[in-house]
mmCIF file of C-alpha atoms in Angstrom:
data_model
loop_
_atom_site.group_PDB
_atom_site.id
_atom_site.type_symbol
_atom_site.label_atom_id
_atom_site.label_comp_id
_atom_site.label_asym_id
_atom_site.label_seq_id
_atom_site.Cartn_x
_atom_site.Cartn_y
_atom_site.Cartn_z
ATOM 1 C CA UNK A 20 118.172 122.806 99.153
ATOM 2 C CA UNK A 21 118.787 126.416 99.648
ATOM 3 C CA UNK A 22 115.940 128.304 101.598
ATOM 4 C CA UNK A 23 114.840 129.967 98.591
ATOM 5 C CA UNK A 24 114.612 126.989 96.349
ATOM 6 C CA UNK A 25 113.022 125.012 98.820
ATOM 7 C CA UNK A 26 109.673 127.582 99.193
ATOM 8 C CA UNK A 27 109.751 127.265 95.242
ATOM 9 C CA UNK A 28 109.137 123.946 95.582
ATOM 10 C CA UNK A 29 106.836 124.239 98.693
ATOM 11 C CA UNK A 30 104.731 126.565 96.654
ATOM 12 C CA UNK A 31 104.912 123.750 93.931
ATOM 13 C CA UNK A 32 103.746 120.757 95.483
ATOM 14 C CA UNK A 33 102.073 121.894 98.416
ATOM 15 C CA UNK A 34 98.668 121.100 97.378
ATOM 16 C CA UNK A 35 99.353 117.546 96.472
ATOM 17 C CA UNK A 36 101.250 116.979 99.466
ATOM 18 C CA UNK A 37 98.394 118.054 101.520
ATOM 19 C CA UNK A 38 96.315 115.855 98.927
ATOM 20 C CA UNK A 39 98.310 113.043 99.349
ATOM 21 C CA UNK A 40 98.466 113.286 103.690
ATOM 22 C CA UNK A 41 94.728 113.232 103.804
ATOM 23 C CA UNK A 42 94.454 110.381 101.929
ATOM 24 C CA UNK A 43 96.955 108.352 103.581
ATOM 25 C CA UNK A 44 94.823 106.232 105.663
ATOM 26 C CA UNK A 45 92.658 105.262 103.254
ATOM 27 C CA UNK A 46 91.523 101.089 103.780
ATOM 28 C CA UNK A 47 92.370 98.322 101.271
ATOM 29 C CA UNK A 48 90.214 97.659 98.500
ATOM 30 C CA UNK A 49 90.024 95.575 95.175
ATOM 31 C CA UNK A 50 87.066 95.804 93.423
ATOM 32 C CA UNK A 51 85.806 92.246 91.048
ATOM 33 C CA UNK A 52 87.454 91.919 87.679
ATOM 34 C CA UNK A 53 85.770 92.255 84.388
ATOM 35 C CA UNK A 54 86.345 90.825 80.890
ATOM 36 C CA UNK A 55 88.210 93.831 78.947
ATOM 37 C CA UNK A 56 87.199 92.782 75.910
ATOM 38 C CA UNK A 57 83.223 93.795 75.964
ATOM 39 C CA UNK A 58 83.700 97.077 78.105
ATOM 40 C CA UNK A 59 82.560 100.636 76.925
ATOM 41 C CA UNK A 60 84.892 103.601 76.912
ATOM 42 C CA UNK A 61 85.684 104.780 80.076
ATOM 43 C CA UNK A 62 84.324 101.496 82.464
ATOM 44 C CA UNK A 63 86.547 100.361 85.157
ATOM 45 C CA UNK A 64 87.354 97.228 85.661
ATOM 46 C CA UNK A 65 88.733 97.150 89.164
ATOM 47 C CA UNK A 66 90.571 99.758 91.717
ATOM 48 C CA UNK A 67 92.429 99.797 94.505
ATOM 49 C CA UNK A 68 93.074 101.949 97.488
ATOM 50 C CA UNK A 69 96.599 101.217 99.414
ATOM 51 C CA UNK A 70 96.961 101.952 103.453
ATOM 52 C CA UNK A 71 99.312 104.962 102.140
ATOM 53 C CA UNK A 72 98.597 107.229 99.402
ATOM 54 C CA UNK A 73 99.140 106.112 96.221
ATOM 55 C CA UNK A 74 101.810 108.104 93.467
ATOM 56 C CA UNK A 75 103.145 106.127 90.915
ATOM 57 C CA UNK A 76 102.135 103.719 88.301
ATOM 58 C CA UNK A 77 103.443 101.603 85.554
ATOM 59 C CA UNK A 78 102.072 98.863 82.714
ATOM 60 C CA UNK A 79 104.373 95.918 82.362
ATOM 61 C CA UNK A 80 105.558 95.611 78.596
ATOM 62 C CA UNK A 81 103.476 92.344 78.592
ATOM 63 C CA UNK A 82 100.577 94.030 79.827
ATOM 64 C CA UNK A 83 99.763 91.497 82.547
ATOM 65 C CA UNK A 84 101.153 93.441 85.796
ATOM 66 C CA UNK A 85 100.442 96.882 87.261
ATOM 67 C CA UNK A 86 103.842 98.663 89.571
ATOM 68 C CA UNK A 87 102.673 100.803 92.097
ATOM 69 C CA UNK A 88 104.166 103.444 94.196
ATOM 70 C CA UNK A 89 103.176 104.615 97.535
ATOM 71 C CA UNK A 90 103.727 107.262 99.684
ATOM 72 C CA UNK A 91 105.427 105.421 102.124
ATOM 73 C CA UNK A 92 107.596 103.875 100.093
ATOM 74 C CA UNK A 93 106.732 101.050 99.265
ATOM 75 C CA UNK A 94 106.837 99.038 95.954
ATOM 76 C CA UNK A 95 104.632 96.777 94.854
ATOM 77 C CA UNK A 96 103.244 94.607 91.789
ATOM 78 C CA UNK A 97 99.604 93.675 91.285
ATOM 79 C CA UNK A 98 98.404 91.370 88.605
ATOM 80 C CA UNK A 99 96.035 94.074 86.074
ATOM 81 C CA UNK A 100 93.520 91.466 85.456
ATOM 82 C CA UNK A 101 92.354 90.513 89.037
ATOM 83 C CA UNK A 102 94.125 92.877 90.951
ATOM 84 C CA UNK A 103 95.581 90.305 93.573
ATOM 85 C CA UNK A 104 99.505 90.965 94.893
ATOM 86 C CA UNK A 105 102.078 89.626 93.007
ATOM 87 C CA UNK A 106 104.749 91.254 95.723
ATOM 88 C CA UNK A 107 105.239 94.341 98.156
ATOM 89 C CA UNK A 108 108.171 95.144 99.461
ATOM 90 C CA UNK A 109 109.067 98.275 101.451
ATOM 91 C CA UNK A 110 112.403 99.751 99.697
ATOM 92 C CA UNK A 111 112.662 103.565 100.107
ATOM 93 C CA UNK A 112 112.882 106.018 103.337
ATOM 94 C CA UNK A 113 110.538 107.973 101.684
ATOM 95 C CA UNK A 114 107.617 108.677 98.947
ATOM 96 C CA UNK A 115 108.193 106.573 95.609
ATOM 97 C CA UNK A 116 107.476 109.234 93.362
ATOM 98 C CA UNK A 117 108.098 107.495 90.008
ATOM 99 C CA UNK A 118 108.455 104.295 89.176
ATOM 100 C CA UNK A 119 109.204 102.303 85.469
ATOM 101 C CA UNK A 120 109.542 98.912 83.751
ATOM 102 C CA UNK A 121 112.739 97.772 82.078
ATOM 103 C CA UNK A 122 111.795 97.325 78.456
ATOM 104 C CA UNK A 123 112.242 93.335 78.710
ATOM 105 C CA UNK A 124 109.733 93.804 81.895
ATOM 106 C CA UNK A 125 112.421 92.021 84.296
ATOM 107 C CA UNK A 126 112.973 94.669 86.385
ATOM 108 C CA UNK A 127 111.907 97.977 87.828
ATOM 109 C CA UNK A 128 113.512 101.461 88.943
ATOM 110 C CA UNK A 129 111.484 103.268 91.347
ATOM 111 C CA UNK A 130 112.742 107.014 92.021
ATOM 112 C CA UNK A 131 112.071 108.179 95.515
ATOM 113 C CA UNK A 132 112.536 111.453 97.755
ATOM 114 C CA UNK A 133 114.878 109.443 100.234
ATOM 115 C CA UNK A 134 117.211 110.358 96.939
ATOM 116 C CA UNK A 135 117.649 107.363 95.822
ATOM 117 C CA UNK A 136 116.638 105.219 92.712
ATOM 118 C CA UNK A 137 115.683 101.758 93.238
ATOM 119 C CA UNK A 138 116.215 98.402 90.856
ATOM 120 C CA UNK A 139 113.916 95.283 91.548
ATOM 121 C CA UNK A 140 113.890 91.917 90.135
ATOM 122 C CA UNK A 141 110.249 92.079 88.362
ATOM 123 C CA UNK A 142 109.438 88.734 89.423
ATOM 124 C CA UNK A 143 110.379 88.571 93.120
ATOM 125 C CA UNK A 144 110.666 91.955 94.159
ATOM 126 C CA UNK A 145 114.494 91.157 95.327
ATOM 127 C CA UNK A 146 116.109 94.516 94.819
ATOM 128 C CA UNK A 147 119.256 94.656 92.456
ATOM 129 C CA UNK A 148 120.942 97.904 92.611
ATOM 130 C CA UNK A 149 120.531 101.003 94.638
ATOM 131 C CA UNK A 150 121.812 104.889 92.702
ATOM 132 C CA UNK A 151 122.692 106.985 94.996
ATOM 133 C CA UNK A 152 124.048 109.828 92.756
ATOM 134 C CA UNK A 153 121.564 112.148 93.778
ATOM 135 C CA UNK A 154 121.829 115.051 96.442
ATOM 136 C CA UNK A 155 118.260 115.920 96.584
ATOM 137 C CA UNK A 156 114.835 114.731 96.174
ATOM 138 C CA UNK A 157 114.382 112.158 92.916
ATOM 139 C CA UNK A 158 111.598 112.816 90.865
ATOM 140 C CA UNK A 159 111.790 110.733 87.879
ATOM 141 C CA UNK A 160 113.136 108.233 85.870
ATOM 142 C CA UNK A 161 113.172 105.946 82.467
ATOM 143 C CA UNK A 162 115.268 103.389 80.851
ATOM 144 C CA UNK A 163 116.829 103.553 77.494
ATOM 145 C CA UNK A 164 115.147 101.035 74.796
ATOM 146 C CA UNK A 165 117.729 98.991 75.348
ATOM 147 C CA UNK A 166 117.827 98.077 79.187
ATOM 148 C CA UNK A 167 121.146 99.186 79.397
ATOM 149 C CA UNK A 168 121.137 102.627 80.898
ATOM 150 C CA UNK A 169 118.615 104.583 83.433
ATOM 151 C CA UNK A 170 117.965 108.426 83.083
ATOM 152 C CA UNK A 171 117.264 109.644 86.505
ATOM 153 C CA UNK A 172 116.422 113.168 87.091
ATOM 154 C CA UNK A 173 115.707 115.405 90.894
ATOM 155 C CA UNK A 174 115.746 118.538 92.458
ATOM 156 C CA UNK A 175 119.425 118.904 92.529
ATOM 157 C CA UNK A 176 118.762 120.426 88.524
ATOM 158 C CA UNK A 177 120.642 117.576 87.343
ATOM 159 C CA UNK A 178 119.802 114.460 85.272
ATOM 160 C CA UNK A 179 121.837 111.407 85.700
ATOM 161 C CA UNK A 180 122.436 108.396 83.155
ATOM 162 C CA UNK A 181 123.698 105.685 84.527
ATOM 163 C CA UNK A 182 124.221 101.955 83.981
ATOM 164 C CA UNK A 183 121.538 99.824 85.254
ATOM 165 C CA UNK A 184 123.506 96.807 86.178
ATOM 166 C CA UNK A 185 126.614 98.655 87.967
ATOM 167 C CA UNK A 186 125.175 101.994 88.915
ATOM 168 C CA UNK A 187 128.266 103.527 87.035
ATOM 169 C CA UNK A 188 127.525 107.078 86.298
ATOM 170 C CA UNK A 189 127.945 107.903 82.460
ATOM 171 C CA UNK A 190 126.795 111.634 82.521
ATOM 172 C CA UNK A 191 125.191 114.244 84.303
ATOM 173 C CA UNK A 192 123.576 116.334 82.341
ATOM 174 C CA UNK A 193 123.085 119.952 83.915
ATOM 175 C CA UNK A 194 121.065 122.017 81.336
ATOM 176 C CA UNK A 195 118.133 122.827 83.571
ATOM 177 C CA UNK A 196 118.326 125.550 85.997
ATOM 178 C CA UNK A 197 116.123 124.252 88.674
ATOM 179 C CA UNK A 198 113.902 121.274 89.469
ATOM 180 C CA UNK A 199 113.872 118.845 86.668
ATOM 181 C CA UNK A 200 110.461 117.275 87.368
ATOM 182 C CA UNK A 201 110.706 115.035 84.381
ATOM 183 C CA UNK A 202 112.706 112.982 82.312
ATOM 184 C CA UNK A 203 111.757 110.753 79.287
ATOM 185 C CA UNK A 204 113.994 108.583 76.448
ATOM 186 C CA UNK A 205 113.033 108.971 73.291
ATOM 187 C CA UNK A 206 111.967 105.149 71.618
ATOM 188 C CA UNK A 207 114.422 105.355 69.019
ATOM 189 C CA UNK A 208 117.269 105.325 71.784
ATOM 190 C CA UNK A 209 118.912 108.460 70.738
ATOM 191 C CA UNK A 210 117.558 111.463 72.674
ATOM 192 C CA UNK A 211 116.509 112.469 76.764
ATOM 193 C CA UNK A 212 114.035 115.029 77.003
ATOM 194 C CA UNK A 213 114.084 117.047 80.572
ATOM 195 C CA UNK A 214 110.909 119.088 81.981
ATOM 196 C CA UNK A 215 111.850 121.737 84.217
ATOM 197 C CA UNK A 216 110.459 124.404 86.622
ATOM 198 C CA UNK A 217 112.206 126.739 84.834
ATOM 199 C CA UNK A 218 109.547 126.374 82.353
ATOM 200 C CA UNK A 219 111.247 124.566 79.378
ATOM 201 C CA UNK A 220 111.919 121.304 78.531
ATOM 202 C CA UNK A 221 115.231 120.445 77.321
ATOM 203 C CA UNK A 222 116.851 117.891 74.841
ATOM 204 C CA UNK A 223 119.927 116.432 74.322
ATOM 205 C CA UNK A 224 121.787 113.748 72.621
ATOM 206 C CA UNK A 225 121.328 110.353 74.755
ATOM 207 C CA UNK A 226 125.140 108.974 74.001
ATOM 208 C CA UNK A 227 127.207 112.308 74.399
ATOM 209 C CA UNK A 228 125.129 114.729 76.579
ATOM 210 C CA UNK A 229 125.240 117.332 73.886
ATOM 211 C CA UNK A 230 122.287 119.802 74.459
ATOM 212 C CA UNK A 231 120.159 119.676 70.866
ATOM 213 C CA UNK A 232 116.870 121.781 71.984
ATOM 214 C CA UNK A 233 115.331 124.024 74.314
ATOM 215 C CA UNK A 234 111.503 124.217 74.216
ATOM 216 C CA UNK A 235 109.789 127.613 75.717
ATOM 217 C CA UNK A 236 106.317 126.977 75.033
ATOM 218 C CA UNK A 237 104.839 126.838 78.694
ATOM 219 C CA UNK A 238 104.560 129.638 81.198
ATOM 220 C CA UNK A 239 104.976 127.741 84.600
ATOM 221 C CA UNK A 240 106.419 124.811 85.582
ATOM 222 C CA UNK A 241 107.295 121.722 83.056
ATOM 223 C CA UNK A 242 105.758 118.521 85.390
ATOM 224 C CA UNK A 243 105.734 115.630 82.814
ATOM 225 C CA UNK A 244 107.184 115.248 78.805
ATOM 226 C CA UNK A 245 106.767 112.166 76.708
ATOM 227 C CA UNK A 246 107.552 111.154 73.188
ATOM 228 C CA UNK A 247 105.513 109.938 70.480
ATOM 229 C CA UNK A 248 106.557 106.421 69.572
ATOM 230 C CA UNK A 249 107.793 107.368 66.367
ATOM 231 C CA UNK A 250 110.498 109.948 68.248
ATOM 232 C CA UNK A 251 109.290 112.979 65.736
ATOM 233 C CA UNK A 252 107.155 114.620 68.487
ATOM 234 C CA UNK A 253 107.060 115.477 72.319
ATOM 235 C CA UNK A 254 103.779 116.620 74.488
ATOM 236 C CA UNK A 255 104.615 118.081 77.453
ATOM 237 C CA UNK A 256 102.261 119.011 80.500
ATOM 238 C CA UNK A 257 102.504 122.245 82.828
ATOM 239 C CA UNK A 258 101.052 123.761 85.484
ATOM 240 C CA UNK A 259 99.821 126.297 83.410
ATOM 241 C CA UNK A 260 96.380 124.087 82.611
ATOM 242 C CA UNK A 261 98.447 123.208 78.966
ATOM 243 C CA UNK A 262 99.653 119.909 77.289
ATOM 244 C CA UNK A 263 101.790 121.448 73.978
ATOM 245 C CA UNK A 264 102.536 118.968 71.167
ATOM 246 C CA UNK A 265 105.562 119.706 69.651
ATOM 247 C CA UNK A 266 108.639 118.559 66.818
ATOM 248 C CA UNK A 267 111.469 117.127 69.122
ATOM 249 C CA UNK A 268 113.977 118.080 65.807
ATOM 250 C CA UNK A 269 112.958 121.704 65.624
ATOM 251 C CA UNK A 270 111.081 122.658 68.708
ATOM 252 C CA UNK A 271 108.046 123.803 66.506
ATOM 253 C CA UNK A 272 104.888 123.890 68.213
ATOM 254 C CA UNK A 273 102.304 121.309 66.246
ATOM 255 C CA UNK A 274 99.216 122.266 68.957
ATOM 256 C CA UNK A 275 98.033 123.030 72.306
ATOM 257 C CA UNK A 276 95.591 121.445 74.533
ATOM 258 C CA UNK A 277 93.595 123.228 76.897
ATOM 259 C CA UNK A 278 90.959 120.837 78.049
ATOM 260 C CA UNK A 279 92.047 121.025 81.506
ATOM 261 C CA UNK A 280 90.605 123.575 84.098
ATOM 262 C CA UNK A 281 94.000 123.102 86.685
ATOM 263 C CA UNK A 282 97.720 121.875 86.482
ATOM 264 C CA UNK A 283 98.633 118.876 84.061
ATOM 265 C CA UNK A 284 100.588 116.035 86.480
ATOM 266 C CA UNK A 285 101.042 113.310 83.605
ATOM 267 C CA UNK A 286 101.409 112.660 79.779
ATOM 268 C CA UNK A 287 100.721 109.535 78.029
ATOM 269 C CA UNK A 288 101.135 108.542 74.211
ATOM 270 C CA UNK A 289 99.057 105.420 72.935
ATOM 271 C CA UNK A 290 100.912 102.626 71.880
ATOM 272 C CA UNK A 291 100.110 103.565 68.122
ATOM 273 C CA UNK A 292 100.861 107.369 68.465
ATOM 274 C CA UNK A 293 96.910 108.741 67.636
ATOM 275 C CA UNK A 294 95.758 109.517 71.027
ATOM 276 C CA UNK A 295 97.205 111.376 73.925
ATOM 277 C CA UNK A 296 96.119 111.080 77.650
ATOM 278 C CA UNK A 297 96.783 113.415 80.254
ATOM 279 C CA UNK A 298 96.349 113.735 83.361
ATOM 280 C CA UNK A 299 95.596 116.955 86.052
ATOM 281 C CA UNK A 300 95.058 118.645 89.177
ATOM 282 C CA UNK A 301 91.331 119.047 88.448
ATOM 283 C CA UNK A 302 91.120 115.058 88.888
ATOM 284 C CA UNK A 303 89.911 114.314 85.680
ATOM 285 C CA UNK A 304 91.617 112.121 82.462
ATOM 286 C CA UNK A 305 91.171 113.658 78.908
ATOM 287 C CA UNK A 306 92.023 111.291 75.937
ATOM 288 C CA UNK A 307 92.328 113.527 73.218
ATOM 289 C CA UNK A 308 93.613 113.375 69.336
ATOM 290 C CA UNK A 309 97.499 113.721 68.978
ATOM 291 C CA UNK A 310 96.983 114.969 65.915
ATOM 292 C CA UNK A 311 93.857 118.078 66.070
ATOM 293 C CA UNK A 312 93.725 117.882 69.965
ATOM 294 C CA UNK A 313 90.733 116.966 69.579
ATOM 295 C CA UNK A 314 88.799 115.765 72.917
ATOM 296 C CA UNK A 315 87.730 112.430 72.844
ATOM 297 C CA UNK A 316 86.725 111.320 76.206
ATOM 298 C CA UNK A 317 87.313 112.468 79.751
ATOM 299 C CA UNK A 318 87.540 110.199 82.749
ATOM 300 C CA UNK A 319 86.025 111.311 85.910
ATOM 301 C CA UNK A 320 86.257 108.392 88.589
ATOM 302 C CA UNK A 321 88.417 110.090 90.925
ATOM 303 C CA UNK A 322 88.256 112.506 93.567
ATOM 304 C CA UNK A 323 91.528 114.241 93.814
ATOM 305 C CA UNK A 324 94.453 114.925 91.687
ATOM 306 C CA UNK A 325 95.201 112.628 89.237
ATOM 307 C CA UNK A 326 99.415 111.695 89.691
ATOM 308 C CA UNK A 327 100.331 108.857 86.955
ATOM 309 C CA UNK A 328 98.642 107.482 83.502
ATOM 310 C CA UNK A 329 99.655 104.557 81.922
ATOM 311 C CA UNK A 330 98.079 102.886 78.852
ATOM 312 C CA UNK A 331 98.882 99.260 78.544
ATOM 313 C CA UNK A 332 100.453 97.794 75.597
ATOM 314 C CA UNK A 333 97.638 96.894 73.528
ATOM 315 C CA UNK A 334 96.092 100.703 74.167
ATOM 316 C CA UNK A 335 92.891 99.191 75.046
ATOM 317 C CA UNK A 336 93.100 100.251 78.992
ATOM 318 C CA UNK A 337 94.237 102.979 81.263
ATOM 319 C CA UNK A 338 95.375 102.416 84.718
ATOM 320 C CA UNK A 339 95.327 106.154 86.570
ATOM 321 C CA UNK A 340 96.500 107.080 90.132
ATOM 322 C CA UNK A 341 94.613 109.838 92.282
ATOM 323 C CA UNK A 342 92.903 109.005 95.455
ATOM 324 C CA UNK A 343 93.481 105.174 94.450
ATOM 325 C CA UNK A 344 94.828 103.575 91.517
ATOM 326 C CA UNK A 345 91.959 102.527 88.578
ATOM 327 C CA UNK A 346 91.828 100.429 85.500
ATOM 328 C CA UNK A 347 89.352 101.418 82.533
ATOM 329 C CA UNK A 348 88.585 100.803 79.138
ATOM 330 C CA UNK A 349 90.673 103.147 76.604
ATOM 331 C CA UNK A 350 89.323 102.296 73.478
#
């Protein structure tokens, strides 16, 4: 990076770097598993604290696994219920920053700062592809609905689409003018959304890499977007303290949440579109209404900056990722 770009993104992450460093010899812990099904809003049914810091986390489509990242990166799948190891295995140079199921759940792509992206066989942790198309730090990534392609997007301003079984680049898209933080595909298969530093998010046509949309809503820097599942809507999270809802065709803003008191790390539709959970810098998890923004409930079990929210499949639990990762009762 040039010297000037790389105390933008010092200044960026610098807090959650020194977040992450003091927590990275934190012990090993499971705590007992609960039935789901009787649980109130909000109770955890287990945690888990990894030797290294803990970044990334991802729901199986299934709902029956949790994919973790660490700091030191490693990759590793635990089962949701219990919490006991499925597999670890220690793939990347550096932290896994991201990490994401293939829609079928057979595989994984964890995106890394050793600038790399990552594909594992979901069921033995044997890795299946390496991308090296990056020339910086990779800081997200998703599949298409298909399984076919993987969006991967980093600090070289680019985002890269690229098969998932060859590593063939199809496109690089270069819309964004610095960091692209974030990348999400829309469920309908036909759009990429890109959050930025530059403040906007950016969208674009998922088979040609024609630029559709720019969104200007936030005044700082774009850290996570995500789509509604019906495609007709994107929330987007900024370290301005804001999550904006807005159309994905038009660029309209539909509302704006300001629950949070710091930074918003994460965005998270439900599975059934209603409810919206995001996740920030002042540790806490708000599930609000997608629709009036509405707050609904706000999780406080951990103790530093919350980094990844997941809902599983059935929208019934959360698993969140700050000082440790944590499963509780969504609904």
């Amino acid at each position: 990076m040039q010297p000037l770009r790389a105390l933008q993104w010092l200044l960026a992450i610098g807090c959650f770097v020194l977040l992450l460093t003091a927590c990275s010899f934190a012990h090993h812990t499971v705590g007992p598993a609960r039935p789901v099904t009787s649980l109130r809003l909000g109770t955890r049914s287990w945690s888990y604290r990894a030797p290294f810091s803990l970044i990334a986390a991802a729901w199986s489509p299934d709902g029956k696994y949790l994919a973790l990242g660490e700091d030191d990166g490693t990759v590793q799948v635990r089962d949701a219920v219990t919490g006991g190891i499925d597999f670890r295995v220690h793939g990347h140079m550096n932290r896994v920053w991201a990490i994401a199921w293939s829609p079928d759940g057979k595989r994984l792509a964890s995106a890394s700062w050793d600038r790399t992206v990552q594909v594992w066989d979901a069921a033995t942790g044997g890795r299946l592809l390496t991308y090296g198309g990056h020339t910086d730090l990779v800081l997200a990534v998703a599949w298409s609905p298909d399984g076919k392609r993987i969006a991967s997007s980093s600090s070289d301003n680019t985002v890269q689409v690229w098969d998932a079984i060859s590593g063939k680049l199809v496109y690089t898209y270069r819309g964004n003018s610095d960091t692209v933080s974030a990348v999400a595909w829309s469920p309908d298969g036909k759009r990429i959304a890109s959050g930025c530093f530059d403040h906007t998010v950016q969208v674009w046509d998922a088979t040609t890499g024609q630029h559709t949309l720019t969104y200007r809503g936030h005044s700082s820097y774009v850290w996570a977007v995500a789509w509604s599942p019906d495609s007709k809507r994107i929330a987007s999270g900024s370290t301005d303290g804001t999550v904006q809802v807005w159309d994905a065709a038009t660029g309209k803003q539909a509302l704006t949440y300001r629950g949070h008191s710091n930074g918003v790390q994460v965005v998270a539709w439900s599975p059934d579109g209603q409810r919206i959970a995001s996740g920030s810098w002042d540790a806490t998890v708000q599930i609000w209404d997608a629709t009036s923004g509405r707050p609904v409930f706000t999780y406080r079990g951990h103790a530093d900056l919350v980094t990844a929210v997941t809902w599983s499949q059935d929208g019934k639990r959360i698993a969140s990722v700050g000082d440790d990762v944590q499963i509780w009762q969504a609904s």
